[in-house]
PDB file of C-alpha atoms and ligand atoms in Angstrom:
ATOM      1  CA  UNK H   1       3.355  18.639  32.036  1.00 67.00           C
ATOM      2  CA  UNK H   2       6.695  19.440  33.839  1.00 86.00           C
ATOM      3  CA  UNK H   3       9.626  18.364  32.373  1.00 95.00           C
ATOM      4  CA  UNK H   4      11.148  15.397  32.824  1.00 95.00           C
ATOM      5  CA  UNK H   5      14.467  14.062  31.284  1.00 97.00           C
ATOM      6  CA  UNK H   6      14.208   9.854  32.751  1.00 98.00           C
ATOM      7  CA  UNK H   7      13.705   7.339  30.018  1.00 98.00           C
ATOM      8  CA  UNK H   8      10.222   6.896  27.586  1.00 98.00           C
ATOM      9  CA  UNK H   9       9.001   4.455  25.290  1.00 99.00           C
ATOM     10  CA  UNK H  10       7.428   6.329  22.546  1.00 99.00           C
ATOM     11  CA  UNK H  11       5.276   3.213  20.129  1.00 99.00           C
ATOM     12  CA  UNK H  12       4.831   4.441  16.881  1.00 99.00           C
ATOM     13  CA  UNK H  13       1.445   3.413  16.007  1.00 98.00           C
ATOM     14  CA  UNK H  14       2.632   3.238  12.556  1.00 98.00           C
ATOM     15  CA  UNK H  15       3.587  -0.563  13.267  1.00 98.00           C
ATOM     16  CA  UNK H  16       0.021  -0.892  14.878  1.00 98.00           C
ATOM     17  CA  UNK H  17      -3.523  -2.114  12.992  1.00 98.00           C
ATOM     18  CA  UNK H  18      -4.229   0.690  10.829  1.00 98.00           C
ATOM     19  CA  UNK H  19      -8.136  -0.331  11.241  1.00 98.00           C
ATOM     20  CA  UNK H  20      -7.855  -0.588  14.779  1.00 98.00           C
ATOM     21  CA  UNK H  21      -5.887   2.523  15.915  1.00 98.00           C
ATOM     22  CA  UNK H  22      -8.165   3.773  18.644  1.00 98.00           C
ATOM     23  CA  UNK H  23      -8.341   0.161  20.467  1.00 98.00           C
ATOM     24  CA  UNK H  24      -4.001  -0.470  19.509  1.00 99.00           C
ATOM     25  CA  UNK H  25      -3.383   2.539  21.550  1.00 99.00           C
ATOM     26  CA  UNK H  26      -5.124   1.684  24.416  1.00 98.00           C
ATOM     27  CA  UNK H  27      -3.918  -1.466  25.018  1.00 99.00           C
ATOM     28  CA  UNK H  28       0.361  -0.472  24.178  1.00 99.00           C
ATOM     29  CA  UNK H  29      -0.708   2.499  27.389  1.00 99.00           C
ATOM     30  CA  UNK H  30      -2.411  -0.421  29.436  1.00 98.00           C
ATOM     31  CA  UNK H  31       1.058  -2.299  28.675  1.00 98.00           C
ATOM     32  CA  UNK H  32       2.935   0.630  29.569  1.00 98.00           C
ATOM     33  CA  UNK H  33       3.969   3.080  26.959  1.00 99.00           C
ATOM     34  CA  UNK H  34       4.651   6.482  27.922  1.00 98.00           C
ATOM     35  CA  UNK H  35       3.995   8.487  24.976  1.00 99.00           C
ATOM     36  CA  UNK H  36       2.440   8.124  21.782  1.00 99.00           C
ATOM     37  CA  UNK H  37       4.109   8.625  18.281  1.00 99.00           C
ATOM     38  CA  UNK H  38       1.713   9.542  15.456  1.00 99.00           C
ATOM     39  CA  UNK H  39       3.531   9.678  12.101  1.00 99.00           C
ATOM     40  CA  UNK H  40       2.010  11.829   9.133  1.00 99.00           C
ATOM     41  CA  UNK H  41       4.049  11.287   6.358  1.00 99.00           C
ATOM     42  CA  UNK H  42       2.453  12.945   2.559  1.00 98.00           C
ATOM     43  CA  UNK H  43       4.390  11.383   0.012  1.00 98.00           C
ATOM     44  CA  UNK H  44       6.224  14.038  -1.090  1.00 98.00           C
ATOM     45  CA  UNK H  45       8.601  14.673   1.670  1.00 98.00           C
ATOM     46  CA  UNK H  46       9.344  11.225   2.165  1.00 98.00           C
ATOM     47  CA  UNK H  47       7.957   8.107  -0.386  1.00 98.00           C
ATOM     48  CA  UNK H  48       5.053   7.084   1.782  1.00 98.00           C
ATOM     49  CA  UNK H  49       1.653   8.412   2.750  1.00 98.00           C
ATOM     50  CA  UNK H  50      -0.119   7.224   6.215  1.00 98.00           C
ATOM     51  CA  UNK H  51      -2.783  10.092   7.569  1.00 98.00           C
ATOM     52  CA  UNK H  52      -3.902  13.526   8.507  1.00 98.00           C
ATOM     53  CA  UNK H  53      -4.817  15.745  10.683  1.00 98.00           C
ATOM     54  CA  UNK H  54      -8.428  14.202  11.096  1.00 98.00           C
ATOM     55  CA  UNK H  55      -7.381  10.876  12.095  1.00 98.00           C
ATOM     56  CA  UNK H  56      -5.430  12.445  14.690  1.00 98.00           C
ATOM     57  CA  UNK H  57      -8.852  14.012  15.766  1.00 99.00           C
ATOM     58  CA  UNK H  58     -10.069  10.745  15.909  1.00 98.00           C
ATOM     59  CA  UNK H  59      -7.471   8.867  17.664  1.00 98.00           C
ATOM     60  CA  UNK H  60      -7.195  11.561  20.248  1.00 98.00           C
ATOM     61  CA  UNK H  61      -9.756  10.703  22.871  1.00 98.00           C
ATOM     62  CA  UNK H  62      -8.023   7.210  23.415  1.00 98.00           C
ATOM     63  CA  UNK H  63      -4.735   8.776  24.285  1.00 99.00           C
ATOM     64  CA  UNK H  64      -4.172   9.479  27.916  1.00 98.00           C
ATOM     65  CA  UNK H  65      -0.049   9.791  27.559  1.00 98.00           C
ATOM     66  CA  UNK H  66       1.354  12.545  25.591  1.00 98.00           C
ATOM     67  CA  UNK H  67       0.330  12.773  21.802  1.00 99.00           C
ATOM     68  CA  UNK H  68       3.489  13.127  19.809  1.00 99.00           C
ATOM     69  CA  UNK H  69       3.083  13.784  16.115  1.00 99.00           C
ATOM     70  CA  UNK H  70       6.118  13.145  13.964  1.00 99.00           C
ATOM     71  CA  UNK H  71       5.355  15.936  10.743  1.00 99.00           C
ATOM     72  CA  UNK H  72       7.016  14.199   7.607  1.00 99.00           C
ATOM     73  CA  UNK H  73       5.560  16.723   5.360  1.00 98.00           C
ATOM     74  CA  UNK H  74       6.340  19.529   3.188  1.00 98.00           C
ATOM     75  CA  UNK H  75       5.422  21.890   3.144  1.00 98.00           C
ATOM     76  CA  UNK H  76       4.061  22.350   7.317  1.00 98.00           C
ATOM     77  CA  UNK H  77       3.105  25.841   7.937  1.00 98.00           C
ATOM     78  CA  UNK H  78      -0.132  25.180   6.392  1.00 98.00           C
ATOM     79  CA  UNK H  79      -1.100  22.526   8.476  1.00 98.00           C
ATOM     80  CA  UNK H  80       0.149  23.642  12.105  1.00 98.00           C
ATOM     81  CA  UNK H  81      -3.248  25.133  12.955  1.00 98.00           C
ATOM     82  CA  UNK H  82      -4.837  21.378  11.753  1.00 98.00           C
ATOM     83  CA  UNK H  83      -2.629  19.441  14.002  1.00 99.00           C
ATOM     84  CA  UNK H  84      -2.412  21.532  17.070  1.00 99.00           C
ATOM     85  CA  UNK H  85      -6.495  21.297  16.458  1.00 98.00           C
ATOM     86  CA  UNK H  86      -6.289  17.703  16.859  1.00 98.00           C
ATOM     87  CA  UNK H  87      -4.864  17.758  20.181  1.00 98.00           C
ATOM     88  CA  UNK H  88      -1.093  16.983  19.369  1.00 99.00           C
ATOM     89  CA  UNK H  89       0.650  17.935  22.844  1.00 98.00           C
ATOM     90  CA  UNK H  90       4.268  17.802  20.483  1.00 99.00           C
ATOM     91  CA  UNK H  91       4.266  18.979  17.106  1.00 99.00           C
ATOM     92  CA  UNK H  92       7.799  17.796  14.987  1.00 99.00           C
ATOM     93  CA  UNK H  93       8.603  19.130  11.829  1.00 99.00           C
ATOM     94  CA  UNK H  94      11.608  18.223   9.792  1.00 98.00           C
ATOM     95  CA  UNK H  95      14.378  20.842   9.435  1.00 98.00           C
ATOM     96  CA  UNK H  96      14.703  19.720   6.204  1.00 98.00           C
ATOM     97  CA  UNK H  97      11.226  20.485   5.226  1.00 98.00           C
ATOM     98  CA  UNK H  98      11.782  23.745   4.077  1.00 95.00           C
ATOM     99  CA  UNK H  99      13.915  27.142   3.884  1.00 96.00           C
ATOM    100  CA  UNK H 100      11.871  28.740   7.068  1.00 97.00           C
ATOM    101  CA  UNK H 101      11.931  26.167   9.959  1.00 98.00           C
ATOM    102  CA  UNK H 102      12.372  29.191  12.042  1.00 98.00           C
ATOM    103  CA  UNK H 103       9.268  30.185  11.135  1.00 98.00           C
ATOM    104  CA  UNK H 104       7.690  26.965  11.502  1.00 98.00           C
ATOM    105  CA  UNK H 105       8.645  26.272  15.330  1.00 98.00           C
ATOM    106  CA  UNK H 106       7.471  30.188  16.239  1.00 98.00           C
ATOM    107  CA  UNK H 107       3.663  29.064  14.107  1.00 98.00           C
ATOM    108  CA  UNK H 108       3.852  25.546  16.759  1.00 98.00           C
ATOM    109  CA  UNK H 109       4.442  27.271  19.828  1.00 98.00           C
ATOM    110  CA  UNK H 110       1.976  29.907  18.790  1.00 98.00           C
ATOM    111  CA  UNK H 111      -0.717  27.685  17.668  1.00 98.00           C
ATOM    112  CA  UNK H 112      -0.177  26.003  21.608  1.00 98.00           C
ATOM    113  CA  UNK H 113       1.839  22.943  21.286  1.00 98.00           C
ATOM    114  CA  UNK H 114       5.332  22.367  22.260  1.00 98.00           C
ATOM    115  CA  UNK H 115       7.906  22.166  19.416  1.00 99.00           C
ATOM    116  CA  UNK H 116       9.940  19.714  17.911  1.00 99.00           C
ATOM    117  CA  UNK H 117      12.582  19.968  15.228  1.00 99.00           C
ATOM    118  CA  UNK H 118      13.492  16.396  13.332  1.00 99.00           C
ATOM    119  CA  UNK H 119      16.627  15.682  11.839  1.00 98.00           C
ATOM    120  CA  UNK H 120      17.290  13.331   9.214  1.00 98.00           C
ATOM    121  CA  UNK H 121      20.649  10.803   8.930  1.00 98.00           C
ATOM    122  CA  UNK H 122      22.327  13.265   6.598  1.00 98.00           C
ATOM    123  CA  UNK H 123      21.919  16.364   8.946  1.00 98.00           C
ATOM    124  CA  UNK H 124      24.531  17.563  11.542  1.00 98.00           C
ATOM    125  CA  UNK H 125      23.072  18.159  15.120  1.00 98.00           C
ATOM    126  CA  UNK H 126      24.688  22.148  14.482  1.00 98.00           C
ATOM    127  CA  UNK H 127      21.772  22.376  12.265  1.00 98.00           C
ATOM    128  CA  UNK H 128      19.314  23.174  15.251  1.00 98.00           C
ATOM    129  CA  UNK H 129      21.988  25.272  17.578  1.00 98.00           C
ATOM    130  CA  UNK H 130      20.597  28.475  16.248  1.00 98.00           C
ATOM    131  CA  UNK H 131      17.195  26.781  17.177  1.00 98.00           C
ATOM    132  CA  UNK H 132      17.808  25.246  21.017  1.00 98.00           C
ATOM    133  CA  UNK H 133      15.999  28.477  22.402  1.00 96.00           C
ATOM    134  CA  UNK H 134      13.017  27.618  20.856  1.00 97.00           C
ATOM    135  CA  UNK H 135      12.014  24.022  20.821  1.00 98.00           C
ATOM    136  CA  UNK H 136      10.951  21.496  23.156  1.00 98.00           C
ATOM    137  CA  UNK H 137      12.113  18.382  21.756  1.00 99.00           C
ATOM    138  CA  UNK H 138      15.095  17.441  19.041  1.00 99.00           C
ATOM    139  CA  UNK H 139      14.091  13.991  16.979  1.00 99.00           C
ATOM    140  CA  UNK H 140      17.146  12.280  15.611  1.00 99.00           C
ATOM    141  CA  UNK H 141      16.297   9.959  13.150  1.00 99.00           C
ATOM    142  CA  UNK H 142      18.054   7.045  12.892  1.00 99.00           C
ATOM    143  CA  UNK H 143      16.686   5.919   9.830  1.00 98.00           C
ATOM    144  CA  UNK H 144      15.740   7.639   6.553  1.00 98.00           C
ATOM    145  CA  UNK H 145      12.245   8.679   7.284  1.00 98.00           C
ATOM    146  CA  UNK H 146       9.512   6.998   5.516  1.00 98.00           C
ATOM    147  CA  UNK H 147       9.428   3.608   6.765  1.00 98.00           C
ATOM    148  CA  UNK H 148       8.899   1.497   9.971  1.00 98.00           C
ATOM    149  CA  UNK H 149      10.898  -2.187  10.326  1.00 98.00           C
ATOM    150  CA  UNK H 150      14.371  -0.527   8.804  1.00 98.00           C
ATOM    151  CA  UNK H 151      18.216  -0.820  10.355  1.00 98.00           C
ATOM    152  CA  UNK H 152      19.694   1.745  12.529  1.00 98.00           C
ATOM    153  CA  UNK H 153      21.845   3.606  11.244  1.00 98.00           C
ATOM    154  CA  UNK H 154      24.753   3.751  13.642  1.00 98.00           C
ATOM    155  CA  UNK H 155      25.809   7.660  13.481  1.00 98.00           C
ATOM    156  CA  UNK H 156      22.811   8.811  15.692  1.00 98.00           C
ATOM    157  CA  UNK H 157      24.847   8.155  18.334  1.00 98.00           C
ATOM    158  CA  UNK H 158      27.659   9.884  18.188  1.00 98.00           C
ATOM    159  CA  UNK H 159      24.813  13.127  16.973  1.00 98.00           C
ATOM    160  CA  UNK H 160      22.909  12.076  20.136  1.00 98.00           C
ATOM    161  CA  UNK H 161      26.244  12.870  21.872  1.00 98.00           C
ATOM    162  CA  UNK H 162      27.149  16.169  20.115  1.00 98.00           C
ATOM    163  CA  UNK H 163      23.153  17.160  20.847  1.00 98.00           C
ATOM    164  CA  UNK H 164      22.911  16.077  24.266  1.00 98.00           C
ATOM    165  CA  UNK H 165      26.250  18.410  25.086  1.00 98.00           C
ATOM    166  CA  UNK H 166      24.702  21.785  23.234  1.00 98.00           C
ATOM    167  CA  UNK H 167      21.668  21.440  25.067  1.00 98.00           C
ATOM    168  CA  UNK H 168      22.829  21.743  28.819  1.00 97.00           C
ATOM    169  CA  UNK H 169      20.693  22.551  30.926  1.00 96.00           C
ATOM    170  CA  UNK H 170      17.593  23.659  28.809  1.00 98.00           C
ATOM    171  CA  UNK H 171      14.467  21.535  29.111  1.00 98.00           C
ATOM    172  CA  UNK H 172      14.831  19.763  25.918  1.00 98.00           C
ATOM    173  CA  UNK H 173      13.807  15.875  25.007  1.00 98.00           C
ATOM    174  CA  UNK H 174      16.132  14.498  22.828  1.00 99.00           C
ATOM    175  CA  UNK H 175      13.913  11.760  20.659  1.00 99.00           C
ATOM    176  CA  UNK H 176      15.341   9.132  19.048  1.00 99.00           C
ATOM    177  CA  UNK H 177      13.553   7.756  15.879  1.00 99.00           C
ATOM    178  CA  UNK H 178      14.103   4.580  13.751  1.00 98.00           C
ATOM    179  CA  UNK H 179      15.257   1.299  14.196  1.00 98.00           C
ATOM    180  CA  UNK H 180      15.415   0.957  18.072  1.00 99.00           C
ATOM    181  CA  UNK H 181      15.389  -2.172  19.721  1.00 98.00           C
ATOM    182  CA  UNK H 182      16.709  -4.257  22.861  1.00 98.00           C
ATOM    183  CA  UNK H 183      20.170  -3.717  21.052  1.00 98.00           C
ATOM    184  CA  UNK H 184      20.245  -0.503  19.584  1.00 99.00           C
ATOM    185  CA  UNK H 185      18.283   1.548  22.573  1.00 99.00           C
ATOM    186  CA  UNK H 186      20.912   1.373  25.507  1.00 98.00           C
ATOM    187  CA  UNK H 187      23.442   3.343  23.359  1.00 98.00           C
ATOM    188  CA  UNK H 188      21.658   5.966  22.168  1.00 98.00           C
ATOM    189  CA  UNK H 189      20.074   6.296  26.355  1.00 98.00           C
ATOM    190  CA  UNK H 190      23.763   6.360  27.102  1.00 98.00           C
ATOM    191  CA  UNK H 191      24.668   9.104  24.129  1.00 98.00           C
ATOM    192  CA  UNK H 192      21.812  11.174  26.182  1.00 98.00           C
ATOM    193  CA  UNK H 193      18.482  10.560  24.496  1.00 98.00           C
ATOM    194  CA  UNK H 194      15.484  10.370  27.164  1.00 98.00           C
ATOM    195  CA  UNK H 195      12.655   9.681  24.324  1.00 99.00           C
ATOM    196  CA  UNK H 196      12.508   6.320  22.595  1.00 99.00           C
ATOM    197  CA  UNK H 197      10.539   5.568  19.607  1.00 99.00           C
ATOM    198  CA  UNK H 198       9.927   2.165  18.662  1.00 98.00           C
ATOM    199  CA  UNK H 199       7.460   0.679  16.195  1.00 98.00           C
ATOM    200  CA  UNK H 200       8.351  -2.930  15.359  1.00 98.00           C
ATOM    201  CA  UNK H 201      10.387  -3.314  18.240  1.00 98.00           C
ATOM    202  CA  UNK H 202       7.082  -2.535  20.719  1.00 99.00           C
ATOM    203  CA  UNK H 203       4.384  -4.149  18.388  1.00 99.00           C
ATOM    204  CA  UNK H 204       5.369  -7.557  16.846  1.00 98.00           C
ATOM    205  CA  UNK H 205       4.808 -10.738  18.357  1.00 98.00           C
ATOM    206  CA  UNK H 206       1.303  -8.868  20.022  1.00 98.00           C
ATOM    207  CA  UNK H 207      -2.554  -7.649  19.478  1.00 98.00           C
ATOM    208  CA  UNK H 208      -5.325  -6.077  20.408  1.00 98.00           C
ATOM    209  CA  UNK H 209      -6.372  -9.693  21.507  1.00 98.00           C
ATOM    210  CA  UNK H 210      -3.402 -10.688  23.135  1.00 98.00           C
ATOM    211  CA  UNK H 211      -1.224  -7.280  24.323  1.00 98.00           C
ATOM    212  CA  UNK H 212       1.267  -8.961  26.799  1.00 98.00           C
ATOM    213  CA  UNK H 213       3.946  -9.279  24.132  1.00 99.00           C
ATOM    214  CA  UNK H 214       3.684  -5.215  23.638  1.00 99.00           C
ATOM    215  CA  UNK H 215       4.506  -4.865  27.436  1.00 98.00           C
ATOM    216  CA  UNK H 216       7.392  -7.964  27.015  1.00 99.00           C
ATOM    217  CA  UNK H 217       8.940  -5.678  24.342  1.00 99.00           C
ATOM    218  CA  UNK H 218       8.805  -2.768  26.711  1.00 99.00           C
ATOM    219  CA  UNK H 219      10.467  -4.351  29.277  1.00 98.00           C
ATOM    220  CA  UNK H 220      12.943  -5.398  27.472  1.00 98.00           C
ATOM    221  CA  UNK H 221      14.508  -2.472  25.735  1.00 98.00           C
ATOM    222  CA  UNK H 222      14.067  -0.955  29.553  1.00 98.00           C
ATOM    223  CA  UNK H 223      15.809  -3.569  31.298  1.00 98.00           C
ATOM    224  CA  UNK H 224      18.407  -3.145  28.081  1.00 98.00           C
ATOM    225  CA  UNK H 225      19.228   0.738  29.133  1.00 98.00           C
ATOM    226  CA  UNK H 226      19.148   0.062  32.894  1.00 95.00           C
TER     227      UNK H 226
HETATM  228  C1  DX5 J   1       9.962   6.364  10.277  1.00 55.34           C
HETATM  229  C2  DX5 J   1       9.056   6.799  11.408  1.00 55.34           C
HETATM  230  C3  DX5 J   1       9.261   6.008  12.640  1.00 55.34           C
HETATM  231  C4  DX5 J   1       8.929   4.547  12.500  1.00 55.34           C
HETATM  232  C5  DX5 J   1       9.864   3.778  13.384  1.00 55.34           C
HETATM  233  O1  DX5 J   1       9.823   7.243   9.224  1.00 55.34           O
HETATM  234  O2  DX5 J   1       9.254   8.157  11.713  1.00 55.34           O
HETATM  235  O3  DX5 J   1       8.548   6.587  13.742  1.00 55.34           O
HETATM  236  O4  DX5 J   1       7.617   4.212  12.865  1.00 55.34           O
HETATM  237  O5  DX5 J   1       9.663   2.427  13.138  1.00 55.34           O
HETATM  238  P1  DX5 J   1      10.691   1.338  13.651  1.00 55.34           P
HETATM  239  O6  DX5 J   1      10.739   1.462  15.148  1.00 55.34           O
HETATM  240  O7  DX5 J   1      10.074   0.063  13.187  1.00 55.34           O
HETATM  241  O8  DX5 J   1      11.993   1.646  13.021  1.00 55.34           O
HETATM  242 ZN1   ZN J   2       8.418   9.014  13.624  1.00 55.34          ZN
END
């Protein structure tokens, strides 16, 4: 995969049928997504528990993008090996998680998957400065992690800005998590972000059955940052 900084729509597949992930996937790629999101969440770390790394076993063979799992778990060391199993191509683990993500991004890149560091609402983007050597992807969450369908909250921009500055030139995504939409998603692409992640935004309005609204809601938060 050579890097590449131009805008992508990353569904989160948490808005998607949870009975029906292998055929929801397929058809938000046929529509046009470019990556995606896969969000493990354990109910300790955040208030909400979706899946593991065995349904992201599962779900990999229908992916032909980029597999991009979003780690809202505590602790993650443990279950690097588990995911990077699965086939994640990004692995994203919360700086907040615990008192070694240092640690954490080395065990990612070692177990053979690129590395991404999360940051929630209430962390400053100089959290990952002493990290920008050693991951492949910053997620700014612009929500409180737990949840799909919730508001923006407003001062990922101006982080998005401060991030998109310390990086430079390195070959870092910045990612973009929570609450985007045709309104929300040009001004966070202007602030610098290349990844977007979208759940409701992407998936409402569509289904399996009849996919053309996932590709309408594509469109349009494109045609918003263009
Ligand atoms: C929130 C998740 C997000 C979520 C986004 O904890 O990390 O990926 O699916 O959902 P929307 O786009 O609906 O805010
Ligand atoms: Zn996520």
């Amino acid at each position: 995969m050579s890097f590449d900084r131009s805008l992508k729509i990353a569904p989160s597949i948490l808005a998607s049928d949870f009975a029906n992930f292998g055929a929801e996937i397929e058809a938000v790629e046929a529509q046009g997504a470019d990556w995606i999101h896969v969000d493990v969440m354990d109910g300790h770390f955040v208030p909400n528990i979706t899946f593991g790394p065995s349904t992201c076993a599962a779900i990999r063979p229908h992916i032909k993008t980029v597999m991009d799992v979003h780690l809202m778990i505590a602790p993650v060391d443990p279950y690097i090996q588990a995911f990077a199993d699965a086939g994640a191509d990004f692995i994203t683990a919360h700086v907040e998680a615990g008192p070694h993500i240092h640690r954490t991004l080395q065990a990612i890149r070692a177990a053979g998957a690129k590395a991404g560091v999360a940051l929630n609402p209430g962390t400053p983007a100089s959290a990952v400065a002493p990290l920008l050597d050693m991951v492949d992807l910053v997620c700014v969450m612009t929500v409180n992690p737990g949840f799909g369908g919730q508001k923006f909250i407003h001062e990922g921009v101006a982080k998005t800005r401060e991030l998109r500055e310390m990086i430079g030139d390195r070959e870092i995504h910045i990612e973009i998590d929570g609450g985007v939409d045709p309104d929300t998603a040009p001004l966070v692409a202007g602030a610098g972000a290349d990844v977007l992640v979208a759940g409701s935004a992407v998936f409402r309005g569509g289904s399996v059955s009849d996919p053309a609204p996932y590709g309408a809601n594509m469109t349009a938060i494109r045609k918003a940052c263009s």
